[in-house]
Coordinates of C-alpha atoms and ligand atoms in Angstrom, one line a residue:
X799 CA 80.7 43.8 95.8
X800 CA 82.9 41.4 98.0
X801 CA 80.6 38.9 100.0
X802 CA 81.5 37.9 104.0
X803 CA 83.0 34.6 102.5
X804 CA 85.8 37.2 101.0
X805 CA 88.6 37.8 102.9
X806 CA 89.1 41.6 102.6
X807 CA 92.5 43.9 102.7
X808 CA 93.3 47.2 103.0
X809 CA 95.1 50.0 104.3
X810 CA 94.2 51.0 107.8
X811 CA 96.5 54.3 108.2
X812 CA 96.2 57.7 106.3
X813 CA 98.4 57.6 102.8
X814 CA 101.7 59.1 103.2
X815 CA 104.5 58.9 105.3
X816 CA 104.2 57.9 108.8
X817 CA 105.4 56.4 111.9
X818 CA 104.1 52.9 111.2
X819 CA 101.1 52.3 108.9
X820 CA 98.8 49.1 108.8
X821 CA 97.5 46.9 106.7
X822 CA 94.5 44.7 107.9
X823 CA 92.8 41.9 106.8
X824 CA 89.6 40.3 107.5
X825 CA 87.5 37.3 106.8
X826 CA 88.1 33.3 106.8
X827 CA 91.1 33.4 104.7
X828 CA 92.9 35.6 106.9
X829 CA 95.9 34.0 108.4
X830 CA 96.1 31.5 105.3
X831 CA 97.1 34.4 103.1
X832 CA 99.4 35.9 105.9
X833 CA 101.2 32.8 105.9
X834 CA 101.6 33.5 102.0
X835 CA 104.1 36.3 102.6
X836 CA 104.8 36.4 106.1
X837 CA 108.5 35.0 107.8
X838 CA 107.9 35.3 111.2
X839 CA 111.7 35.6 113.1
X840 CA 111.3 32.8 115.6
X841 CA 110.3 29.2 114.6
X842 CA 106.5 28.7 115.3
X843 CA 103.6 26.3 114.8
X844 CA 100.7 28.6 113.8
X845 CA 99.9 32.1 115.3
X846 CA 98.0 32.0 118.6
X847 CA 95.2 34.1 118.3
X848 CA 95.8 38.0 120.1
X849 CA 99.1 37.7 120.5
X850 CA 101.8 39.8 118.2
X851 CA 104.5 38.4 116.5
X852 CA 107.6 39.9 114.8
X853 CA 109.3 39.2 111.4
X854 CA 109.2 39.8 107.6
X855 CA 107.1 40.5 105.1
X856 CA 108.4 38.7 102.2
X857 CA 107.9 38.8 98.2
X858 CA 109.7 35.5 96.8
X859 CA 111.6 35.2 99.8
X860 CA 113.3 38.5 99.7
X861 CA 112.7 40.4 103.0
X862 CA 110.4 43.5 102.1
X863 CA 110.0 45.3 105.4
X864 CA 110.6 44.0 109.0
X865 CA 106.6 43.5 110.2
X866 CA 104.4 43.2 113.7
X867 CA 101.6 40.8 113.0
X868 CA 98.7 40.1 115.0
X869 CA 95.7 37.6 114.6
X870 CA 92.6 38.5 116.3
X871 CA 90.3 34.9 116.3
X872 CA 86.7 35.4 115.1
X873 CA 84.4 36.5 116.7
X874 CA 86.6 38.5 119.3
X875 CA 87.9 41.4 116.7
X876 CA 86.8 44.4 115.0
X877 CA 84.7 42.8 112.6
X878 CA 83.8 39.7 114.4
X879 CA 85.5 37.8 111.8
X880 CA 89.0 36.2 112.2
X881 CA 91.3 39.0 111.4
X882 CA 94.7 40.1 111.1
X883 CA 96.9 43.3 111.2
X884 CA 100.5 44.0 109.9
X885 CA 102.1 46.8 111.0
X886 CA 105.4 47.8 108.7
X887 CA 106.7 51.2 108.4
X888 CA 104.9 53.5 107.6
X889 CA 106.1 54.6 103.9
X890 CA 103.3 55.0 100.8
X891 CA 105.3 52.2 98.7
X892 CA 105.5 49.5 101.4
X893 CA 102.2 50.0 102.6
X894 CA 101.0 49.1 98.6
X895 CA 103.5 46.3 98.2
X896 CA 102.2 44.5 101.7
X897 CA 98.4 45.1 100.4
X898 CA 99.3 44.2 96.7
X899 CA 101.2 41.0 98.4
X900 CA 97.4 40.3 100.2
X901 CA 95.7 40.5 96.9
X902 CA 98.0 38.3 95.4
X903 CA 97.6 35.7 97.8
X904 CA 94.0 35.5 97.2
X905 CA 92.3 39.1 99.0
X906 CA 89.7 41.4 97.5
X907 CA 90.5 44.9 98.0
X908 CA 87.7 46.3 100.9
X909 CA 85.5 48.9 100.3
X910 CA 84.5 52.0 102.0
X911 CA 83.9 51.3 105.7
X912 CA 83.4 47.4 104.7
X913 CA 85.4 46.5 108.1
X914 CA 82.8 48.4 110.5
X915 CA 80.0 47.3 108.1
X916 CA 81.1 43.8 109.1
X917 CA 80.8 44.1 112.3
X918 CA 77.6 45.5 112.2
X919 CA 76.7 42.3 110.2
X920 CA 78.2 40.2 112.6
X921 CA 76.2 41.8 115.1
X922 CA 79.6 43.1 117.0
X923 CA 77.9 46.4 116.7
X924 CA 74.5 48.1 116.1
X925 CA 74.4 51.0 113.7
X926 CA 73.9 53.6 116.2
X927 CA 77.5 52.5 117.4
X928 CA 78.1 52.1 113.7
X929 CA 77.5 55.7 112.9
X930 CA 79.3 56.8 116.2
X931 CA 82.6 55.2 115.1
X932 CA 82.4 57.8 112.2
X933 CA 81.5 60.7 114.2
X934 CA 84.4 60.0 116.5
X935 CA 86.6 59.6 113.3
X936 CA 85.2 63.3 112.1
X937 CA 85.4 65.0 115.6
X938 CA 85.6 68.7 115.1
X939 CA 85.8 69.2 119.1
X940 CA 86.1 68.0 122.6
X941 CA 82.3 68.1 122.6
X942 CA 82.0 66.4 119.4
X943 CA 84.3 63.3 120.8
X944 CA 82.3 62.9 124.1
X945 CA 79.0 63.1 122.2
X946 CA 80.8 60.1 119.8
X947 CA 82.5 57.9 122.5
X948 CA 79.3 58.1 124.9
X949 CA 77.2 56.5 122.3
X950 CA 80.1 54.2 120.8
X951 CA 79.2 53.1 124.6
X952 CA 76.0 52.5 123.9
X953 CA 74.3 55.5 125.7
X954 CA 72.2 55.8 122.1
X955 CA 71.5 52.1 121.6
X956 CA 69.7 51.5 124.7
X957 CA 67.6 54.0 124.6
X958 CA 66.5 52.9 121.4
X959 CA 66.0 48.9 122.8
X960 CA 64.3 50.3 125.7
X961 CA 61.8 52.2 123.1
X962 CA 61.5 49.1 120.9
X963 CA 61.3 46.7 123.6
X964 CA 58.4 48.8 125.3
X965 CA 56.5 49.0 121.9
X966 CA 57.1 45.4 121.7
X967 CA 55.9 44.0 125.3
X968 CA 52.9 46.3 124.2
X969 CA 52.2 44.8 120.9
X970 CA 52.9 41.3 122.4
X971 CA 49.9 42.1 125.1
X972 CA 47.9 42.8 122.3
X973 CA 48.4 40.1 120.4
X974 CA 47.3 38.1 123.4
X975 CA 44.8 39.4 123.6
X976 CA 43.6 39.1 120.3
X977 CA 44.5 35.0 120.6
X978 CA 42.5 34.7 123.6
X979 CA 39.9 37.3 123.4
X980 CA 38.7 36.0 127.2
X981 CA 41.7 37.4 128.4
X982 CA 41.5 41.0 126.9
X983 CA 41.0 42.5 130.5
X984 CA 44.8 41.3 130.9
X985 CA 45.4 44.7 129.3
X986 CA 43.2 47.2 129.5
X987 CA 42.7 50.0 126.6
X988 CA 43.5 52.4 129.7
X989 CA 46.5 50.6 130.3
X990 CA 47.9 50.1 126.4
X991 CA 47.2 54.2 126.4
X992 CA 49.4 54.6 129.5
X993 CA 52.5 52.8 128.0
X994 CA 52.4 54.5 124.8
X995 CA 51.8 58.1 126.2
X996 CA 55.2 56.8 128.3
X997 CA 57.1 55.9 124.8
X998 CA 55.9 59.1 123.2
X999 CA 57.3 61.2 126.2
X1000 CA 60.5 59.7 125.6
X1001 CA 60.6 59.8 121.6
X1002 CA 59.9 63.3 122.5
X1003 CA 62.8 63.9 124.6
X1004 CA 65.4 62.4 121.8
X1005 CA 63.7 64.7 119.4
X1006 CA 64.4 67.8 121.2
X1007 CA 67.9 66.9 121.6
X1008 CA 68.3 66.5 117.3
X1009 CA 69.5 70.3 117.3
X1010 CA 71.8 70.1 120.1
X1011 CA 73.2 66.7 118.7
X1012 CA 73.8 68.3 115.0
X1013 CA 74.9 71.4 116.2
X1014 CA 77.8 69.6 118.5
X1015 CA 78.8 67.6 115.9
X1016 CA 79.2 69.8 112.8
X1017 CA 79.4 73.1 115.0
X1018 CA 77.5 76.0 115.4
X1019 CA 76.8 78.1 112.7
X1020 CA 77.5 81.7 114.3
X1021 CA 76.4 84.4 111.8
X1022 CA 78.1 88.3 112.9
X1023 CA 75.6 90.6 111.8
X1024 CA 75.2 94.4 112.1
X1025 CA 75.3 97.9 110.3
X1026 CA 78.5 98.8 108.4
X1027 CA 81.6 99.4 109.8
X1028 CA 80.9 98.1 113.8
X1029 CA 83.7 96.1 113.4
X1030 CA 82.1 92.4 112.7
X1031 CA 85.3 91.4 110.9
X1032 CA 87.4 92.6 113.4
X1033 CA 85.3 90.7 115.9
X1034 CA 85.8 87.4 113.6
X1035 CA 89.5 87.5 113.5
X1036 CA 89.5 88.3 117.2
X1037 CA 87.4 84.9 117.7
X1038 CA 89.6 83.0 115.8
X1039 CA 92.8 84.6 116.1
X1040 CA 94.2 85.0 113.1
X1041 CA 93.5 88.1 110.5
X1042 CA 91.3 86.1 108.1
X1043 CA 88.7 88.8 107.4
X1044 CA 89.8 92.0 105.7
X1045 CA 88.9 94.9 108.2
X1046 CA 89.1 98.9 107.0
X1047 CA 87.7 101.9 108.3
X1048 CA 85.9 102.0 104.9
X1049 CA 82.0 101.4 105.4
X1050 CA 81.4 98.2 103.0
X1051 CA 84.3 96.3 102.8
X1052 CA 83.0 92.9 103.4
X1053 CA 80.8 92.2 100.2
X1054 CA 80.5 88.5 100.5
X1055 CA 80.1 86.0 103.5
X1056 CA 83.2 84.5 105.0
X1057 CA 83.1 81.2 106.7
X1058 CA 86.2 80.2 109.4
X1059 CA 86.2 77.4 111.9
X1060 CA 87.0 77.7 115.5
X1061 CA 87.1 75.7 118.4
X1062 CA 85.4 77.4 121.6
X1063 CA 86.0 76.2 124.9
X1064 CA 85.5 72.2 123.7
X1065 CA 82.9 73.2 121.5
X1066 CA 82.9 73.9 117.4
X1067 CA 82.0 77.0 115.7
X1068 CA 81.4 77.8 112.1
X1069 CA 81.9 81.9 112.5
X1070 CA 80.2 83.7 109.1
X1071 CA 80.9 87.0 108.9
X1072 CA 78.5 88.9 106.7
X1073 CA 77.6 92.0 105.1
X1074 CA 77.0 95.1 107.0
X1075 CA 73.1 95.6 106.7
X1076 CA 72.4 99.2 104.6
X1077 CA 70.0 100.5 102.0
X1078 CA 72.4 98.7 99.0
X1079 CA 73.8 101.3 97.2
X1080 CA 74.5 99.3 93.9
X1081 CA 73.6 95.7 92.7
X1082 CA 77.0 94.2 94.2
X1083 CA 75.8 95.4 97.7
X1084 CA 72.2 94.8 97.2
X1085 CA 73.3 90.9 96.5
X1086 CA 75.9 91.4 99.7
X1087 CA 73.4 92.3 101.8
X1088 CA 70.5 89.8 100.6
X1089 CA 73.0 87.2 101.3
X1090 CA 73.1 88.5 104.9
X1091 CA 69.3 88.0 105.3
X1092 CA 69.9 84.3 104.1
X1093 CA 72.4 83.9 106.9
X1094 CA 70.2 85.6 109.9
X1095 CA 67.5 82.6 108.8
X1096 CA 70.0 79.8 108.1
X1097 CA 72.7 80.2 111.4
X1098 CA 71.8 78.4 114.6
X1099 CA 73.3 81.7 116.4
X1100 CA 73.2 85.3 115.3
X1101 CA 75.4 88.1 117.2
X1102 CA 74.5 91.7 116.5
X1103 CA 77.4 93.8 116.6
X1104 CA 76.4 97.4 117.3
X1105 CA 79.2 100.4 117.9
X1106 CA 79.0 101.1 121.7
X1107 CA 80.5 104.2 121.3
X1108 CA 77.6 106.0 119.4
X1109 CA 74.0 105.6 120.2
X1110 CA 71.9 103.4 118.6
X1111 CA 70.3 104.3 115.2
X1112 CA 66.9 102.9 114.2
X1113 CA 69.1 100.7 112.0
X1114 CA 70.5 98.9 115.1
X1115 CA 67.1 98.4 116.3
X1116 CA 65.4 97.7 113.0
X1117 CA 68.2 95.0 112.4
X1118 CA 68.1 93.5 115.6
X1119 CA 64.1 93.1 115.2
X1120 CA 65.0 90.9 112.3
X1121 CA 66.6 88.8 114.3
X1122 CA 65.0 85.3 116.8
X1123 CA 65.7 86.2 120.4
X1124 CA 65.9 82.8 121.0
X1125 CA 69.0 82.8 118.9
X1126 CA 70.7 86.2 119.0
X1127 CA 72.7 87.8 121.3
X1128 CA 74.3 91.9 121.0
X1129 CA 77.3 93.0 121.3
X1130 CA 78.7 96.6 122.1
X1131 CA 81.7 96.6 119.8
X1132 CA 84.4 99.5 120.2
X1133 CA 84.0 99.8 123.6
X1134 CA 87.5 101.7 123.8
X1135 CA 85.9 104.5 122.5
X1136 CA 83.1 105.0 125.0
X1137 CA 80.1 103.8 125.9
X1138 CA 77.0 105.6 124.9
X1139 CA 74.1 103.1 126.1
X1140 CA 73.4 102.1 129.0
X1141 CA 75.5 98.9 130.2
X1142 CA 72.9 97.1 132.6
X1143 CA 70.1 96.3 129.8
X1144 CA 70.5 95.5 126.3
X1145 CA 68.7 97.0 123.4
X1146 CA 65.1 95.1 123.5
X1147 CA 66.5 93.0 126.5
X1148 CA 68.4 90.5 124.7
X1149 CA 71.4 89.5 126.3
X1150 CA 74.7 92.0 125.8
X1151 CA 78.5 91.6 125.5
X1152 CA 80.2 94.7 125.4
X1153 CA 84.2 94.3 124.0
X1154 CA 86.7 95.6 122.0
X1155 CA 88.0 93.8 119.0
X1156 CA 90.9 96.3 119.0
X1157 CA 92.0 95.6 122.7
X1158 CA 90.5 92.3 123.0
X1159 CA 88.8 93.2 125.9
X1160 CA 85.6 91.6 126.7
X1161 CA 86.0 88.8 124.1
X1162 CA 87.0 85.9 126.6
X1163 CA 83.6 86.6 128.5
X1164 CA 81.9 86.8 124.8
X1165 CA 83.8 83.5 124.1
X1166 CA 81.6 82.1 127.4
X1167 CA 78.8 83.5 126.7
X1168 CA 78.4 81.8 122.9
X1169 CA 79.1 78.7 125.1
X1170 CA 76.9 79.1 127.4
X1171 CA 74.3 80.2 125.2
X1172 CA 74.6 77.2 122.6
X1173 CA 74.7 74.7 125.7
X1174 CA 71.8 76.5 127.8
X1175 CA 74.1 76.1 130.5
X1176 CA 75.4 72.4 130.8
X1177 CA 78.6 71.3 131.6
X1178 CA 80.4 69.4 128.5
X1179 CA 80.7 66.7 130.7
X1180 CA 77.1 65.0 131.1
X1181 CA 76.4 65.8 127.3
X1182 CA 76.8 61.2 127.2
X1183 CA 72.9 60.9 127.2
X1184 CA 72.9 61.1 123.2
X1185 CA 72.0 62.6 120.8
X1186 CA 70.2 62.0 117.4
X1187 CA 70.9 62.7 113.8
X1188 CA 69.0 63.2 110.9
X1189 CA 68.2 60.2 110.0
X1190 CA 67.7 58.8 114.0
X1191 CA 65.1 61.6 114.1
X1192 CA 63.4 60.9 110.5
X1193 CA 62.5 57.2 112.0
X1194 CA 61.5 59.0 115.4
X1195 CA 59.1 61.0 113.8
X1196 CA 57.7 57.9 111.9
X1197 CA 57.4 56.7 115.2
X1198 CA 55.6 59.2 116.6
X1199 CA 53.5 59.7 114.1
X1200 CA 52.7 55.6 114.0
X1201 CA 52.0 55.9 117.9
X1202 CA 49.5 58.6 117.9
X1203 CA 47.6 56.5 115.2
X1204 CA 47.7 53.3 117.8
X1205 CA 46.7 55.6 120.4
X1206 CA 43.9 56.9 118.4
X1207 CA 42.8 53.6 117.3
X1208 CA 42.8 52.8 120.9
X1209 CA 40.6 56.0 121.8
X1210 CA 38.0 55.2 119.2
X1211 CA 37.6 51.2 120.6
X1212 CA 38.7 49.6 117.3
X1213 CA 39.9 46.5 117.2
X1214 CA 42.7 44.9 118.9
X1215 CA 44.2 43.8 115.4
X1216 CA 44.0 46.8 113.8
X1217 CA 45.8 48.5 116.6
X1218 CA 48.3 46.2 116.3
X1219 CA 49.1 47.1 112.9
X1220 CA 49.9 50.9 113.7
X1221 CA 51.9 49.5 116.4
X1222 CA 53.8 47.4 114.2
X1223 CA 54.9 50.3 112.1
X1224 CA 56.3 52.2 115.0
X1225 CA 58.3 49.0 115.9
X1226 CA 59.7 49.1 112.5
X1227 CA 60.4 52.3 112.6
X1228 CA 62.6 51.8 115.6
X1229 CA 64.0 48.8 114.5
X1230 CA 65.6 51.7 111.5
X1231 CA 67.8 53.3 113.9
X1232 CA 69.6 50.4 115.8
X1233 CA 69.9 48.3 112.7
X1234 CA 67.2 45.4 113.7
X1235 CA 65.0 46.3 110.6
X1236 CA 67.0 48.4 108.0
X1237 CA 67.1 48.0 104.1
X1238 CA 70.3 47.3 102.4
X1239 CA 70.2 51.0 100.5
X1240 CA 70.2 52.6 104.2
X1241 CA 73.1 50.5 105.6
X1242 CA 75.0 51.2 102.0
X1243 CA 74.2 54.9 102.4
X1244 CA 75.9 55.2 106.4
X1245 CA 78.9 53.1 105.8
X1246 CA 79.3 54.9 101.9
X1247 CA 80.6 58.0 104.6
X1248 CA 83.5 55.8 105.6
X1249 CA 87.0 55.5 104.5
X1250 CA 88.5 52.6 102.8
X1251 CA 90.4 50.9 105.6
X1252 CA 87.6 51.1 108.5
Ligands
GTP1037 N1 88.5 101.6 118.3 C1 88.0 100.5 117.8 N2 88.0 100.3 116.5 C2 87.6 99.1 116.0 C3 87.1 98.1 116.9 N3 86.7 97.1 116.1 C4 86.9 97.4 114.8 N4 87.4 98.7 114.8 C5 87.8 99.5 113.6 O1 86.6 99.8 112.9 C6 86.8 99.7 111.5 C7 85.8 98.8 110.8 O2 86.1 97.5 111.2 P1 85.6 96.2 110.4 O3 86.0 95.0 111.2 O4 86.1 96.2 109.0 O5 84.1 96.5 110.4 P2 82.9 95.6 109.7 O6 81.8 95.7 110.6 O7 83.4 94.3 109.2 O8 82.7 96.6 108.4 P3 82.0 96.2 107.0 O9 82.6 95.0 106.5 O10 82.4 97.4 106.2 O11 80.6 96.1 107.2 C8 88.3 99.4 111.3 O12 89.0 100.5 111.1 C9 88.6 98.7 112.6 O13 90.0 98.8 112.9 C10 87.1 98.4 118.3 O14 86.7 97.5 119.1 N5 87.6 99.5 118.7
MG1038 MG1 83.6 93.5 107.4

């Protein structure tokens, strides 16, 4: 484990053959071992600090590759540390030959993430922003980068502070008042019950965005459901364009689940096609179809697929039973051929699509409606408000849970310093998310995600 009075090197670009690549350095020893191996082409005291330079990168003064260096002066860079960045072309066996030259000249080889784990020790950045640096880095979508950039801005961390400072102004009243007991009425019981009804509403409000936050980053999980044969694979390839799903006239020709990624208007999809749902004929089909049922529970979306041209059977309506209405739409598959139902209302009023996966009809307006349906209507554009993860909305609930037991306290007149102590927790629990109170296995865990190199 390097320590911050290491100087650490890596690779900064993706291994192969590129364009340029980088190499970058950071900690005190910086530009000393640049200076080891680095001829810059015009005659110069000592590198001024955010300014780039040109020359070579040398090995026993032979020229290895013609180099840009820049030196970023601590703390304005990444990492908040003095830092430096050689760009050479971008070739696998240059880009190890500048990094070996690094080593050699006294670096230690970074670890995973170690560079944005520096700058959240150097308090450049707070983990929130931390953890957005690698959802932007893992964008599936358009939705997925906005989510990413607006709380690399900080649209996450302040509503964080803003919880952690109101729980703190709160526990500091307290504390007051338990210091100078003639001065309790400086904060009534009323009062403290107020504030933390306030913080509740908003841990609350972050809470019910978790869903929406995991669902834009990692993308929906869209299960295509129905009886045999309504065309669900055909619907898949139709979604993504491309013949990824076998499709036959044959009844039972999907067996096993099949997972494809698509992007949908801005916003990522993880279609699954399953199954068709029929009394299982033989053990292969009975282990088909039970796989279905685990999808219906485990997707975030379910569409029904139903043929439009025939009327419904019992089946149609037994399957779609099965199903959440908050989370399943129908659609009328096969169109083409006719349609037998009535168009204005769908089967047990859920909302309908009616297309054709042969013609395509219909599947642009199904293509909105998933969007609409995942988004409950919002624009892409204001999604900057953040949005938790698992492990924002572990320390929320902790929160919570530490709140209602200060309000509780509060409701049954105990003492001020006992109060105090439930309060505490839900500070600390805050504190978890932004960074200000974390334990070394948690910060190890987020930046154990990262690549060497950032
Ligand atoms: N006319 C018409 N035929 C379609 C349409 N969609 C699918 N089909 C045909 O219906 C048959 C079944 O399509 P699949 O996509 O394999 O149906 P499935 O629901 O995946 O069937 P299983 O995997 O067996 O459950 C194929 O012959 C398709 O070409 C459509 O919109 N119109
Ligand atoms: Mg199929």
């Amino acid at each position: 484990m390097n320590t911050l009075d290491d100087t650490i090197a890596a690779i900064a670009t993706p291994v192969g053959v590129g364009g340029i690549g980088i190499v970058r350095l950071s900690g005190p020893s910086s530009l000393e071992i640049l200076n080891h191996f680095f001829s810059p082409s015009s005659r110069i005291n000592s590198l001024e600090s955010h300014k780039i330079y040109h020359g070579w990168a040398t090995l026993s003064g032979r020229r290895l590759d013609e180099v840009l260096v820049s030196f970023m002066a601590g703390p304005k860079s990444y990492t908040g540390e003095d830092s430096v960045e050689i760009s050479c072309h971008g070739g696998r066996l240059i880009l190890h030959k500048i990094l070996a030259l690094a080593v050699e000249a006294g670096a230690k080889l970074a670890e995973r993430g170690e560079f944005t784990r520096r700058a959240f020790l150097n308090g450049k950045i707070d983990l929130l922003k931390a953890e957005a640096v690698l959802d932007l880095i893992q964008a599936k979508s358009s939705a997925g980068l906005t989510v990413a950039a607006a709380q690399l801005g900080g649209s996450l961390s302040s509503r964080i502070a803003l919880l952690r400072t109101g729980a703190l102004e709160l526990l500091t009243a307290i504390e007051a008042a338990l210091d100078f007991p003639e001065d309790i009425a400086d904060l009534g019981r009323g009062e403290a019950d107020k504030r933390i009804d306030s913080l509740l509403q908003e841990i609350g409000a972050l809470l019910a965005s978790a869903d929406d936050g995991r669902v834009i980053r990692e993308g929906v999980r869209l299960a295509i459901v129905g009886r045999p044969n309504v065309g669900k694979s055909s619907l898949l390839n139709c979604l993504v364009e491309n013949d990824r799903a076998i499709v036959s006239d044959l009844p039972g020709t999907t067996r096993d689940t099949i997972e494809e990624c698509v992007v949908i208007n801005g916003l990522a999809f993880v279609l699954v096609d399953t199954a068709g749902l029929r009394p299982a004929e033989n053990k292969a089909e009975e282990s088909g179809i039970g796989r279905t049922m685990t999808e219906i529970d485990r997707a975030d979306m379910v569409v029904f697929v139903v043929d439009a041209s025939t009327s419904l059977s019992t089946e149609d309506l037994k399957g779609i039973s099965m199903t959440n209405p908050e989370r399943a739409i129908i659609v009328m598959n096969k169109i083409d051929l006719g349609v037998c139902t009535d168009p204005g209302v769908g089967p047990q009023g859920r909302p309908t699509f009616f297309t054709s996966a042969l013609s395509g009809a219909g599947i642009k307006k199904l293509k909105d409606g998933l969007v609409n349906f995942v988004l409950h209507g919002k624009e892409l554009g204001p999604l900057g408000g953040g949005f938790i993860n698992l492990r924002h909305k572990e320390c929320l609930i902790r929160a919570r849970e530490a709140l209602a037991r200060t309000q509780g306290a509060l409701a049954a007149n105990e003492p001020m310093d006992l109060i105090a102590i439930d309060l505490r927790h839900a500070i600390i629990a805050l504190g978890e998310i932004s960074g200000h109170q974390v334990s070394e296995e948690i910060v190890d865990q987020i930046f154990e995600k990262f690549c060497v190199g950032k």
